[in-house]
mmCIF file of N, CA and C in Angstrom:
data_model
loop_
_atom_site.group_PDB
_atom_site.id
_atom_site.type_symbol
_atom_site.label_atom_id
_atom_site.label_comp_id
_atom_site.label_asym_id
_atom_site.label_seq_id
_atom_site.Cartn_x
_atom_site.Cartn_y
_atom_site.Cartn_z
ATOM 1 N N MET A 1 -128.580 92.029 66.358
ATOM 2 C CA MET A 1 -127.711 92.564 65.717
ATOM 3 C C MET A 1 -127.586 93.445 66.610
ATOM 4 N N SER A 2 -125.738 93.784 67.329
ATOM 5 C CA SER A 2 -125.417 94.424 68.704
ATOM 6 C C SER A 2 -124.732 95.476 67.497
ATOM 7 N N VAL A 3 -124.315 97.218 67.954
ATOM 8 C CA VAL A 3 -124.195 98.344 68.082
ATOM 9 C C VAL A 3 -123.302 98.450 67.388
ATOM 10 N N SER A 4 -122.547 97.703 68.157
ATOM 11 C CA SER A 4 -120.676 96.937 67.245
ATOM 12 C C SER A 4 -120.994 96.758 65.815
ATOM 13 N N ASP A 5 -121.999 95.867 65.246
ATOM 14 C CA ASP A 5 -122.063 95.256 63.928
ATOM 15 C C ASP A 5 -122.450 96.002 63.317
ATOM 16 N N SER A 6 -122.858 97.409 63.732
ATOM 17 C CA SER A 6 -123.514 98.026 62.828
ATOM 18 C C SER A 6 -122.712 99.332 61.620
ATOM 19 N N HIS A 7 -123.415 99.884 60.254
ATOM 20 C CA HIS A 7 -122.272 100.114 59.657
ATOM 21 C C HIS A 7 -122.041 101.761 60.507
ATOM 22 N N LEU A 8 -122.998 102.276 61.541
ATOM 23 C CA LEU A 8 -122.943 103.247 61.990
ATOM 24 C C LEU A 8 -121.338 103.782 62.512
ATOM 25 N N PRO A 9 -120.957 104.576 62.586
ATOM 26 C CA PRO A 9 -119.446 105.322 63.498
ATOM 27 C C PRO A 9 -120.196 105.964 64.697
ATOM 28 N N ILE A 10 -119.594 104.814 65.263
ATOM 29 C CA ILE A 10 -119.559 105.624 67.355
ATOM 30 C C ILE A 10 -119.213 106.403 67.465
ATOM 31 N N ARG A 11 -119.482 107.574 67.897
ATOM 32 C CA ARG A 11 -119.096 108.721 68.649
ATOM 33 C C ARG A 11 -118.307 108.344 69.764
ATOM 34 N N VAL A 12 -117.518 108.802 70.392
ATOM 35 C CA VAL A 12 -116.386 108.038 71.837
ATOM 36 C C VAL A 12 -117.227 109.337 73.273
ATOM 37 N N TRP A 13 -117.781 110.808 72.978
ATOM 38 C CA TRP A 13 -118.032 111.176 74.084
ATOM 39 C C TRP A 13 -118.626 110.809 74.488
ATOM 40 N N PRO A 14 -120.121 111.026 73.448
ATOM 41 C CA PRO A 14 -122.101 110.470 73.990
ATOM 42 C C PRO A 14 -121.687 108.706 74.921
ATOM 43 N N ALA A 15 -120.485 108.502 75.061
ATOM 44 C CA ALA A 15 -120.594 106.954 74.674
ATOM 45 C C ALA A 15 -119.851 107.015 75.856
ATOM 46 N N ILE A 16 -119.106 107.989 76.121
ATOM 47 C CA ILE A 16 -118.378 107.651 77.845
ATOM 48 C C ILE A 16 -119.298 108.582 78.496
ATOM 49 N N VAL A 17 -120.274 109.504 78.435
ATOM 50 C CA VAL A 17 -120.902 109.903 79.312
ATOM 51 C C VAL A 17 -121.744 109.297 79.467
ATOM 52 N N ARG A 18 -122.495 108.476 78.606
ATOM 53 C CA ARG A 18 -123.715 107.124 79.244
ATOM 54 C C ARG A 18 -123.236 106.759 79.716
ATOM 55 N N ALA A 19 -121.525 105.480 80.040
ATOM 56 C CA ALA A 19 -121.178 105.023 80.683
ATOM 57 C C ALA A 19 -120.265 105.739 82.278
ATOM 58 N N VAL A 20 -119.668 106.601 82.759
ATOM 59 C CA VAL A 20 -120.068 107.476 83.482
ATOM 60 C C VAL A 20 -121.264 107.196 84.335
ATOM 61 N N SER A 21 -121.748 107.947 83.406
ATOM 62 C CA SER A 21 -123.265 107.970 84.497
ATOM 63 C C SER A 21 -124.259 106.974 84.654
ATOM 64 N N GLY A 22 -123.594 105.016 84.229
ATOM 65 C CA GLY A 22 -123.725 104.289 84.507
ATOM 66 C C GLY A 22 -124.971 103.541 83.877
ATOM 67 N N ARG A 23 -124.925 104.312 83.161
ATOM 68 C CA ARG A 23 -126.030 103.452 81.515
ATOM 69 C C ARG A 23 -124.874 102.991 80.310
ATOM 70 N N CYS A 24 -125.576 102.177 79.773
ATOM 71 C CA CYS A 24 -124.685 101.123 78.853
ATOM 72 C C CYS A 24 -124.460 102.243 77.734
ATOM 73 N N PRO A 25 -122.968 101.955 77.256
ATOM 74 C CA PRO A 25 -122.678 103.145 76.444
ATOM 75 C C PRO A 25 -123.064 102.920 75.148
ATOM 76 N N ALA A 26 -123.668 102.397 75.100
ATOM 77 C CA ALA A 26 -124.515 102.028 73.541
ATOM 78 C C ALA A 26 -125.437 103.016 73.150
ATOM 79 N N CYS A 27 -126.908 103.003 73.666
ATOM 80 C CA CYS A 27 -127.890 102.600 74.218
ATOM 81 C C CYS A 27 -128.209 103.618 75.227
ATOM 82 N N GLY A 28 -127.342 103.810 75.923
ATOM 83 C CA GLY A 28 -127.595 104.859 77.290
ATOM 84 C C GLY A 28 -129.294 104.242 77.777
ATOM 85 N N GLY A 29 -129.284 103.378 77.639
ATOM 86 C CA GLY A 29 -130.624 102.099 78.206
ATOM 87 C C GLY A 29 -130.560 101.233 78.798
ATOM 88 N N GLY A 30 -129.607 100.144 78.636
ATOM 89 C CA GLY A 30 -129.425 99.542 79.939
ATOM 90 C C GLY A 30 -128.304 99.984 81.000
ATOM 91 N N LYS A 31 -128.758 99.271 82.186
ATOM 92 C CA LYS A 31 -127.022 98.815 83.069
ATOM 93 C C LYS A 31 -125.804 99.203 83.036
ATOM 94 N N PHE A 32 -125.018 99.716 82.569
ATOM 95 C CA PHE A 32 -124.080 99.201 82.802
ATOM 96 C C PHE A 32 -123.155 98.372 83.969
ATOM 97 N N PHE A 33 -123.208 99.018 84.965
ATOM 98 C CA PHE A 33 -121.729 97.749 86.357
ATOM 99 C C PHE A 33 -123.269 96.943 87.120
ATOM 100 N N LYS A 34 -122.917 96.108 87.036
ATOM 101 C CA LYS A 34 -123.995 94.732 87.919
ATOM 102 C C LYS A 34 -123.878 94.321 89.349
ATOM 103 N N SER A 35 -122.672 94.936 89.290
ATOM 104 C CA SER A 35 -121.827 95.269 91.621
ATOM 105 C C SER A 35 -121.317 96.596 90.758
ATOM 106 N N TYR A 36 -120.739 97.131 92.676
ATOM 107 C CA TYR A 36 -119.132 98.148 92.918
ATOM 108 C C TYR A 36 -118.727 98.451 90.981
ATOM 109 N N LEU A 37 -118.037 96.674 90.999
ATOM 110 C CA LEU A 37 -116.795 97.077 90.055
ATOM 111 C C LEU A 37 -117.407 96.109 88.315
ATOM 112 N N HIS A 38 -118.453 96.016 88.903
ATOM 113 C CA HIS A 38 -118.651 94.756 87.827
ATOM 114 C C HIS A 38 -119.252 95.153 86.508
ATOM 115 N N GLN A 39 -118.829 94.952 84.875
ATOM 116 C CA GLN A 39 -120.029 95.850 84.095
ATOM 117 C C GLN A 39 -120.444 94.634 83.935
ATOM 118 N N VAL A 40 -121.584 94.435 83.080
ATOM 119 C CA VAL A 40 -122.367 94.047 82.781
ATOM 120 C C VAL A 40 -121.620 92.597 81.214
ATOM 121 N N ASP A 41 -122.189 91.780 81.321
ATOM 122 C CA ASP A 41 -122.033 91.214 80.320
ATOM 123 C C ASP A 41 -122.200 91.564 79.042
ATOM 124 N N ARG A 42 -123.670 92.279 79.355
ATOM 125 C CA ARG A 42 -124.071 92.303 78.331
ATOM 126 C C ARG A 42 -125.087 93.215 77.944
ATOM 127 N N CYS A 43 -125.920 94.668 77.296
ATOM 128 C CA CYS A 43 -126.849 95.366 77.942
ATOM 129 C C CYS A 43 -128.102 94.652 77.291
ATOM 130 N N SER A 44 -128.606 94.785 78.498
ATOM 131 C CA SER A 44 -130.063 94.332 78.927
ATOM 132 C C SER A 44 -131.660 94.684 78.231
ATOM 133 N N VAL A 45 -131.399 96.124 77.401
ATOM 134 C CA VAL A 45 -131.778 96.611 76.458
ATOM 135 C C VAL A 45 -131.141 95.994 74.730
ATOM 136 N N CYS A 46 -129.674 97.072 74.307
ATOM 137 C CA CYS A 46 -129.824 96.770 73.276
ATOM 138 C C CYS A 46 -128.681 95.231 73.041
ATOM 139 N N GLY A 47 -128.163 94.655 73.870
ATOM 140 C CA GLY A 47 -127.338 93.609 74.000
ATOM 141 C C GLY A 47 -126.157 93.118 72.972
ATOM 142 N N GLU A 48 -125.709 94.733 73.320
ATOM 143 C CA GLU A 48 -123.844 94.929 73.273
ATOM 144 C C GLU A 48 -123.514 94.470 74.336
ATOM 145 N N SER A 49 -122.081 94.041 73.248
ATOM 146 C CA SER A 49 -121.325 92.980 74.447
ATOM 147 C C SER A 49 -120.542 93.967 75.392
ATOM 148 N N PHE A 50 -120.205 94.089 76.858
ATOM 149 C CA PHE A 50 -119.190 94.379 77.273
ATOM 150 C C PHE A 50 -118.160 93.500 77.628
ATOM 151 N N GLY A 51 -118.777 92.294 78.504
ATOM 152 C CA GLY A 51 -117.942 90.822 79.165
ATOM 153 C C GLY A 51 -116.410 90.967 78.786
ATOM 154 N N GLN A 52 -115.925 90.965 77.574
ATOM 155 C CA GLN A 52 -115.012 90.523 76.642
ATOM 156 C C GLN A 52 -113.410 91.689 77.316
ATOM 157 N N ILE A 53 -114.140 93.108 77.587
ATOM 158 C CA ILE A 53 -113.329 94.644 77.444
ATOM 159 C C ILE A 53 -112.787 94.678 78.663
ATOM 160 N N HIS A 54 -111.187 94.667 78.719
ATOM 161 C CA HIS A 54 -111.133 94.848 80.334
ATOM 162 C C HIS A 54 -109.644 96.178 80.341
ATOM 163 N N ALA A 55 -110.532 96.762 81.341
ATOM 164 C CA ALA A 55 -109.193 97.569 81.755
ATOM 165 C C ALA A 55 -108.195 98.199 82.178
ATOM 166 N N ASP A 56 -108.049 96.868 83.026
ATOM 167 C CA ASP A 56 -106.848 96.805 83.354
ATOM 168 C C ASP A 56 -106.450 97.348 84.210
ATOM 169 N N ASP A 57 -105.586 98.475 84.773
ATOM 170 C CA ASP A 57 -105.235 99.003 85.859
ATOM 171 C C ASP A 57 -104.906 100.398 85.207
ATOM 172 N N GLY A 58 -106.232 101.247 83.916
ATOM 173 C CA GLY A 58 -106.245 102.568 83.556
ATOM 174 C C GLY A 58 -107.033 103.427 85.148
ATOM 175 N N PRO A 59 -107.897 101.950 85.673
ATOM 176 C CA PRO A 59 -109.178 102.859 86.115
ATOM 177 C C PRO A 59 -108.202 103.760 88.128
ATOM 178 N N ALA A 60 -107.545 102.827 88.114
ATOM 179 C CA ALA A 60 -106.545 102.831 89.233
ATOM 180 C C ALA A 60 -105.237 104.068 89.316
ATOM 181 N N TRP A 61 -104.817 104.037 88.282
ATOM 182 C CA TRP A 61 -104.413 104.812 87.903
ATOM 183 C C TRP A 61 -104.475 106.183 87.630
ATOM 184 N N LEU A 62 -106.393 106.184 87.001
ATOM 185 C CA LEU A 62 -106.669 107.404 87.089
ATOM 186 C C LEU A 62 -106.555 108.358 88.627
ATOM 187 N N THR A 63 -107.386 107.461 88.917
ATOM 188 C CA THR A 63 -108.081 108.022 90.568
ATOM 189 C C THR A 63 -106.946 108.031 91.567
ATOM 190 N N ILE A 64 -106.385 107.699 91.885
ATOM 191 C CA ILE A 64 -104.715 107.370 92.467
ATOM 192 C C ILE A 64 -104.398 109.330 91.639
ATOM 193 N N GLY A 65 -104.078 109.455 90.487
ATOM 194 C CA GLY A 65 -103.659 110.515 90.307
ATOM 195 C C GLY A 65 -104.602 111.994 90.447
ATOM 196 N N ILE A 66 -106.205 111.413 90.689
ATOM 197 C CA ILE A 66 -107.282 113.234 90.903
ATOM 198 C C ILE A 66 -106.825 113.096 91.884
ATOM 199 N N VAL A 67 -107.518 111.897 93.144
ATOM 200 C CA VAL A 67 -107.559 112.123 94.810
ATOM 201 C C VAL A 67 -106.271 112.103 95.040
ATOM 202 N N GLY A 68 -105.002 111.875 94.390
ATOM 203 C CA GLY A 68 -103.634 112.822 95.312
ATOM 204 C C GLY A 68 -103.180 113.551 94.615
ATOM 205 N N HIS A 69 -103.862 114.719 93.564
ATOM 206 C CA HIS A 69 -103.657 116.362 93.373
ATOM 207 C C HIS A 69 -104.962 116.954 93.851
ATOM 208 N N VAL A 70 -105.590 116.188 94.119
ATOM 209 C CA VAL A 70 -106.690 116.822 95.061
ATOM 210 C C VAL A 70 -106.261 116.756 96.783
ATOM 211 N N VAL A 71 -106.538 115.976 97.394
ATOM 212 C CA VAL A 71 -106.027 115.084 99.070
ATOM 213 C C VAL A 71 -104.743 116.511 98.827
ATOM 214 N N VAL A 72 -103.684 115.980 98.236
ATOM 215 C CA VAL A 72 -102.651 116.397 99.098
ATOM 216 C C VAL A 72 -102.829 118.013 98.980
ATOM 217 N N PRO A 73 -102.940 118.748 97.431
ATOM 218 C CA PRO A 73 -103.182 120.210 98.483
ATOM 219 C C PRO A 73 -104.035 120.332 99.372
ATOM 220 N N MET A 74 -105.088 119.928 99.821
ATOM 221 C CA MET A 74 -106.341 120.066 100.810
ATOM 222 C C MET A 74 -105.681 119.770 101.666
ATOM 223 N N ALA A 75 -104.922 119.245 102.218
ATOM 224 C CA ALA A 75 -103.937 118.894 103.482
ATOM 225 C C ALA A 75 -103.584 120.125 103.843
ATOM 226 N N LEU A 76 -102.042 119.804 103.195
ATOM 227 C CA LEU A 76 -101.217 121.053 102.669
ATOM 228 C C LEU A 76 -101.822 122.295 103.567
ATOM 229 N N PHE A 77 -102.158 122.945 102.264
ATOM 230 C CA PHE A 77 -102.573 123.992 102.934
ATOM 231 C C PHE A 77 -103.704 124.493 103.927
ATOM 232 N N THR A 78 -104.395 122.997 104.669
ATOM 233 C CA THR A 78 -105.340 123.044 106.138
ATOM 234 C C THR A 78 -104.064 122.956 106.685
ATOM 235 N N GLU A 79 -103.315 122.526 106.954
ATOM 236 C CA GLU A 79 -102.438 121.525 107.537
ATOM 237 C C GLU A 79 -101.542 123.159 108.018
ATOM 238 N N THR A 80 -101.021 123.648 107.245
ATOM 239 C CA THR A 80 -100.184 124.768 106.953
ATOM 240 C C THR A 80 -100.996 126.320 107.312
ATOM 241 N N ASN A 81 -102.233 126.627 107.035
ATOM 242 C CA ASN A 81 -102.863 127.589 107.953
ATOM 243 C C ASN A 81 -103.604 127.478 108.446
ATOM 244 N N PHE A 82 -104.365 126.120 109.485
ATOM 245 C CA PHE A 82 -105.625 126.762 110.826
ATOM 246 C C PHE A 82 -104.574 125.218 111.131
ATOM 247 N N GLN A 83 -104.893 125.623 112.705
ATOM 248 C CA GLN A 83 -104.611 124.626 113.967
ATOM 249 C C GLN A 83 -105.394 123.520 114.613
ATOM 250 N N TRP A 84 -105.478 122.693 113.199
ATOM 251 C CA TRP A 84 -106.693 121.899 113.698
ATOM 252 C C TRP A 84 -105.807 121.083 115.083
ATOM 253 N N PRO A 85 -106.016 120.728 115.932
ATOM 254 C CA PRO A 85 -106.208 119.822 116.719
ATOM 255 C C PRO A 85 -105.398 117.762 115.506
ATOM 256 N N LEU A 86 -104.544 117.766 115.813
ATOM 257 C CA LEU A 86 -104.147 115.972 115.847
ATOM 258 C C LEU A 86 -105.256 115.039 115.663
ATOM 259 N N LEU A 87 -106.082 115.185 116.525
ATOM 260 C CA LEU A 87 -107.285 114.609 116.735
ATOM 261 C C LEU A 87 -108.442 114.417 115.296
ATOM 262 N N VAL A 88 -108.155 115.461 114.822
ATOM 263 C CA VAL A 88 -109.695 116.219 113.724
ATOM 264 C C VAL A 88 -108.549 115.567 112.210
ATOM 265 N N SER A 89 -107.326 116.081 111.829
ATOM 266 C CA SER A 89 -106.748 115.971 111.515
ATOM 267 C C SER A 89 -106.556 113.955 110.425
ATOM 268 N N MET A 90 -106.452 113.335 111.972
ATOM 269 C CA MET A 90 -105.947 111.871 111.812
ATOM 270 C C MET A 90 -106.936 111.338 110.889
ATOM 271 N N PRO A 91 -107.621 111.200 111.477
ATOM 272 C CA PRO A 91 -108.948 111.273 110.476
ATOM 273 C C PRO A 91 -109.885 111.904 108.860
ATOM 274 N N VAL A 92 -109.552 112.283 109.483
ATOM 275 C CA VAL A 92 -110.257 113.155 107.616
ATOM 276 C C VAL A 92 -109.704 113.059 106.832
ATOM 277 N N TRP A 93 -108.556 113.158 106.969
ATOM 278 C CA TRP A 93 -107.543 113.394 104.925
ATOM 279 C C TRP A 93 -107.631 111.934 104.448
ATOM 280 N N PRO A 94 -107.915 110.857 105.654
ATOM 281 C CA PRO A 94 -107.814 109.436 105.140
ATOM 282 C C PRO A 94 -109.018 108.844 104.716
ATOM 283 N N LEU A 95 -110.210 108.898 105.540
ATOM 284 C CA LEU A 95 -111.504 109.534 105.491
ATOM 285 C C LEU A 95 -111.548 110.141 103.627
ATOM 286 N N THR A 96 -111.434 111.396 104.061
ATOM 287 C CA THR A 96 -111.415 112.202 102.659
ATOM 288 C C THR A 96 -110.618 111.215 101.303
ATOM 289 N N ALA A 97 -109.513 110.530 100.676
ATOM 290 C CA ALA A 97 -108.760 110.440 100.161
ATOM 291 C C ALA A 97 -109.794 108.907 99.989
ATOM 292 N N PHE A 98 -110.245 108.189 101.091
ATOM 293 C CA PHE A 98 -110.798 107.268 100.956
ATOM 294 C C PHE A 98 -112.626 107.393 99.721
ATOM 295 N N ALA A 99 -113.176 108.091 100.607
ATOM 296 C CA ALA A 99 -114.500 108.720 100.250
ATOM 297 C C ALA A 99 -114.613 109.043 98.640
ATOM 298 N N MET A 100 -113.103 109.848 98.249
ATOM 299 C CA MET A 100 -113.474 110.560 96.826
ATOM 300 C C MET A 100 -112.876 108.910 96.017
ATOM 301 N N THR A 101 -112.252 108.143 96.682
ATOM 302 C CA THR A 101 -111.751 106.938 95.505
ATOM 303 C C THR A 101 -113.014 106.049 95.076
ATOM 304 N N MET A 102 -113.501 105.828 96.570
ATOM 305 C CA MET A 102 -115.113 105.235 96.581
ATOM 306 C C MET A 102 -115.778 105.729 95.131
ATOM 307 N N THR A 103 -115.972 106.794 95.403
ATOM 308 C CA THR A 103 -116.742 107.413 93.812
ATOM 309 C C THR A 103 -116.222 107.663 93.033
ATOM 310 N N ILE A 104 -115.023 108.048 92.506
ATOM 311 C CA ILE A 104 -114.417 108.325 91.120
ATOM 312 C C ILE A 104 -113.591 107.156 91.224
ATOM 313 N N LEU A 105 -113.604 105.693 91.490
ATOM 314 C CA LEU A 105 -113.166 104.621 90.859
ATOM 315 C C LEU A 105 -114.073 103.808 90.131
ATOM 316 N N PRO A 106 -115.430 103.454 90.609
ATOM 317 C CA PRO A 106 -116.434 102.503 89.823
ATOM 318 C C PRO A 106 -116.098 104.057 88.232
ATOM 319 N N ARG A 107 -116.444 105.726 88.376
ATOM 320 C CA ARG A 107 -116.519 106.309 86.873
ATOM 321 C C ARG A 107 -115.498 106.046 86.170
ATOM 322 N N ALA A 108 -114.266 105.835 86.729
ATOM 323 C CA ALA A 108 -113.000 105.875 85.910
ATOM 324 C C ALA A 108 -112.667 104.890 85.159
ATOM 325 N N LYS A 109 -113.192 103.855 85.573
ATOM 326 C CA LYS A 109 -113.737 102.201 84.679
ATOM 327 C C LYS A 109 -114.295 102.650 84.145
ATOM 328 N N ALA A 110 -115.492 103.326 83.786
ATOM 329 C CA ALA A 110 -116.714 103.047 82.795
ATOM 330 C C ALA A 110 -116.101 104.736 82.093
ATOM 331 N N LEU A 111 -115.353 104.942 82.623
ATOM 332 C CA LEU A 111 -114.327 106.216 81.291
ATOM 333 C C LEU A 111 -113.147 105.284 80.147
ATOM 334 N N PHE A 112 -112.224 104.657 81.406
ATOM 335 C CA PHE A 112 -111.856 103.434 80.097
ATOM 336 C C PHE A 112 -112.505 102.585 79.270
ATOM 337 N N ILE A 113 -113.137 101.464 79.751
ATOM 338 C CA ILE A 113 -114.092 100.619 78.918
ATOM 339 C C ILE A 113 -114.797 101.314 77.627
ATOM 340 N N ALA A 114 -115.538 102.666 77.943
ATOM 341 C CA ALA A 114 -116.931 103.179 76.783
ATOM 342 C C ALA A 114 -115.511 103.516 75.806
ATOM 343 N N ALA A 115 -114.506 103.721 76.539
ATOM 344 C CA ALA A 115 -113.359 104.580 75.596
ATOM 345 C C ALA A 115 -112.658 103.259 75.006
ATOM 346 N N ILE A 116 -112.454 102.360 75.291
ATOM 347 C CA ILE A 116 -112.479 100.997 74.232
ATOM 348 C C ILE A 116 -112.962 100.499 73.185
ATOM 349 N N TRP A 117 -114.218 100.091 73.890
ATOM 350 C CA TRP A 117 -115.156 100.356 73.268
ATOM 351 C C TRP A 117 -115.620 101.013 71.999
ATOM 352 N N ALA A 118 -115.354 102.653 72.324
ATOM 353 C CA ALA A 118 -116.089 102.608 71.420
ATOM 354 C C ALA A 118 -115.022 103.415 70.025
ATOM 355 N N MET A 119 -114.060 102.677 70.534
ATOM 356 C CA MET A 119 -112.906 103.098 69.765
ATOM 357 C C MET A 119 -112.156 101.498 68.595
ATOM 358 N N LYS A 120 -112.952 100.583 69.784
ATOM 359 C CA LYS A 120 -113.148 99.434 69.168
ATOM 360 C C LYS A 120 -111.300 98.492 69.301
ATOM 361 N N ALA A 121 -110.660 99.458 70.546
ATOM 362 C CA ALA A 121 -108.698 99.327 70.507
ATOM 363 C C ALA A 121 -108.522 97.823 71.094
ATOM 364 N N PRO A 122 -107.347 98.039 71.119
ATOM 365 C CA PRO A 122 -106.688 96.832 71.602
ATOM 366 C C PRO A 122 -106.914 96.235 72.982
ATOM 367 N N GLY A 123 -108.055 94.934 73.467
ATOM 368 C CA GLY A 123 -108.560 94.870 75.060
ATOM 369 C C GLY A 123 -109.875 94.698 74.147
ATOM 370 N N PHE A 124 -110.690 94.987 72.866
ATOM 371 C CA PHE A 124 -112.189 95.361 73.058
ATOM 372 C C PHE A 124 -112.352 93.546 72.080
ATOM 373 N N GLU A 125 -110.956 92.691 71.834
ATOM 374 C CA GLU A 125 -111.772 91.740 71.296
ATOM 375 C C GLU A 125 -112.195 90.975 72.010
#
């Protein structure tokens, strides 16, 4: 019997915290991703199914919003207050945006999938 079949209510925030940390939102024991952005079909510990849940464009939207609101002000502040050479600025800002994107995107996907799973929202079926 999976966690979603039980009569116990599912708390959303603990599920999101577990998923963002890379663990199963249901039990916190199994791994949530089998590779960079591919969630496991089924938890190896509790057997909860996640393969049918699709986050669609939500994680990309959230990642773009966070990275854009952090990198652009940093770049504007730095470029107006410091006289960096152009050969320093050109690689720094794209690499910063790339590193932040690669860090945030799987966590954003975990957040959306865990929220969909915990709330039994449309897209869960």
